[in-house]
Amino acid sequence: NTMGRFSYVTSSWLETAAEDELLEIASKMESLLDELEYDSNEYTEIYSIHIDVVNAISSRFPLNLTHCEHS
């Protein structure tokens, strides 16, 4: 069960984790999501945690978004 890998990603962890930790876990989740079946429960669960991580990054480190586009 891959969910165990991300069980430490709680709201309190998201509030205190360093930016590089948040970016690293977001990246790990993205590569895992690439491997999972889109309609699996596991995909859905990890995707929802990933959204929380990305939201934490954007709210705590608004100038350093991972996917900002330079026009």
GROMACS .gro file of N, CA and C in nm, residues 1-34:
model
  102
    1ASN      N    1   0.084  -0.120   0.000
    1ASN     CA    2   0.000   0.000   0.000
    1ASN      C    3   0.088   0.126   0.000
    2THR      N    4   0.082   0.200  -0.107
    2THR     CA    5   0.165   0.320  -0.118
    2THR      C    6   0.120   0.432  -0.027
    3MET      N    7  -0.006   0.428   0.018
    3MET     CA    8  -0.054   0.536   0.103
    3MET      C    9   0.030   0.549   0.229
    4GLY      N   10   0.082   0.438   0.278
    4GLY     CA   11   0.166   0.441   0.396
    4GLY      C   12   0.286   0.532   0.379
    5ARG      N   13   0.333   0.541   0.255
    5ARG     CA   14   0.449   0.626   0.225
    5ARG      C   15   0.423   0.773   0.257
    6PHE      N   16   0.298   0.813   0.243
    6PHE     CA   17   0.264   0.955   0.259
    6PHE      C   18   0.181   0.979   0.385
    7SER      N   19   0.180   0.882   0.476
    7SER     CA   20   0.094   0.896   0.594
    7SER      C   21   0.139   1.011   0.684
    8TYR      N   22   0.266   1.052   0.670
    8TYR     CA   23   0.315   1.162   0.754
    8TYR      C   24   0.273   1.298   0.700
    9VAL      N   25   0.214   1.302   0.581
    9VAL     CA   26   0.171   1.429   0.524
    9VAL      C   27   0.036   1.467   0.586
   10THR      N   28   0.045   1.533   0.699
   10THR     CA   29  -0.074   1.578   0.772
   10THR      C   30  -0.081   1.730   0.763
   11SER      N   31  -0.190   1.786   0.809
   11SER     CA   32  -0.200   1.933   0.801
   11SER      C   33  -0.091   2.000   0.884
   12SER      N   34  -0.056   1.942   0.999
   12SER     CA   35   0.049   2.005   1.079
   12SER      C   36   0.185   1.992   1.011
   13TRP      N   37   0.210   1.877   0.943
   13TRP     CA   38   0.336   1.863   0.870
   13TRP      C   39   0.342   1.965   0.757
   14LEU      N   40   0.231   1.984   0.687
   14LEU     CA   41   0.228   2.079   0.577
   14LEU      C   42   0.257   2.221   0.624
   15GLU      N   43   0.220   2.252   0.747
   15GLU     CA   44   0.241   2.387   0.800
   15GLU      C   45   0.384   2.409   0.845
   16THR      N   46   0.457   2.301   0.874
   16THR     CA   47   0.590   2.317   0.931
   16THR      C   48   0.703   2.269   0.841
   17ALA      N   49   0.672   2.189   0.739
   17ALA     CA   50   0.776   2.134   0.652
   17ALA      C   51   0.850   2.245   0.579
   18ALA      N   52   0.977   2.223   0.555
   18ALA     CA   53   1.056   2.318   0.477
   18ALA      C   54   1.010   2.316   0.332
   19GLU      N   55   1.036   2.425   0.263
   19GLU     CA   56   0.993   2.433   0.124
   19GLU      C   57   1.051   2.321   0.040
   20ASP      N   58   1.180   2.289   0.060
   20ASP     CA   59   1.239   2.183  -0.022
   20ASP      C   60   1.178   2.046   0.009
   21GLU      N   61   1.134   2.025   0.133
   21GLU     CA   62   1.065   1.901   0.167
   21GLU      C   63   0.932   1.892   0.092
   22LEU      N   64   0.861   2.004   0.092
   22LEU     CA   65   0.732   2.008   0.023
   22LEU      C   66   0.749   1.983  -0.127
   23LEU      N   67   0.849   2.049  -0.186
   23LEU     CA   68   0.872   2.031  -0.329
   23LEU      C   69   0.914   1.887  -0.359
   24GLU      N   70   0.994   1.829  -0.272
   24GLU     CA   71   1.040   1.692  -0.293
   24GLU      C   72   0.924   1.593  -0.287
   25ILE      N   73   0.836   1.608  -0.188
   25ILE     CA   74   0.724   1.515  -0.176
   25ILE      C   75   0.626   1.535  -0.291
   26ALA      N   76   0.608   1.659  -0.336
   26ALA     CA   77   0.520   1.684  -0.451
   26ALA      C   78   0.575   1.612  -0.574
   27SER      N   79   0.705   1.620  -0.591
   27SER     CA   80   0.770   1.556  -0.704
   27SER      C   81   0.758   1.403  -0.697
   28LYS      N   82   0.777   1.348  -0.578
   28LYS     CA   83   0.762   1.202  -0.560
   28LYS      C   84   0.621   1.158  -0.593
   29MET      N   85   0.524   1.237  -0.548
   29MET     CA   86   0.385   1.202  -0.575
   29MET      C   87   0.356   1.208  -0.724
   30GLU      N   88   0.411   1.309  -0.791
   30GLU     CA   89   0.386   1.322  -0.935
   30GLU      C   90   0.441   1.203  -1.011
   31SER      N   91   0.561   1.157  -0.975
   31SER     CA   92   0.615   1.042  -1.048
   31SER      C   93   0.537   0.915  -1.016
   32LEU      N   94   0.487   0.904  -0.893
   32LEU     CA   95   0.405   0.789  -0.858
   32LEU      C   96   0.272   0.793  -0.933
   33LEU      N   97   0.211   0.911  -0.941
   33LEU     CA   98   0.084   0.924  -1.012
   33LEU      C   99   0.099   0.884  -1.158
   34ASP      N  100   0.216   0.911  -1.216
   34ASP     CA  101   0.241   0.873  -1.355
   34ASP      C  102   0.235   0.722  -1.373
   0.00000   0.00000   0.00000
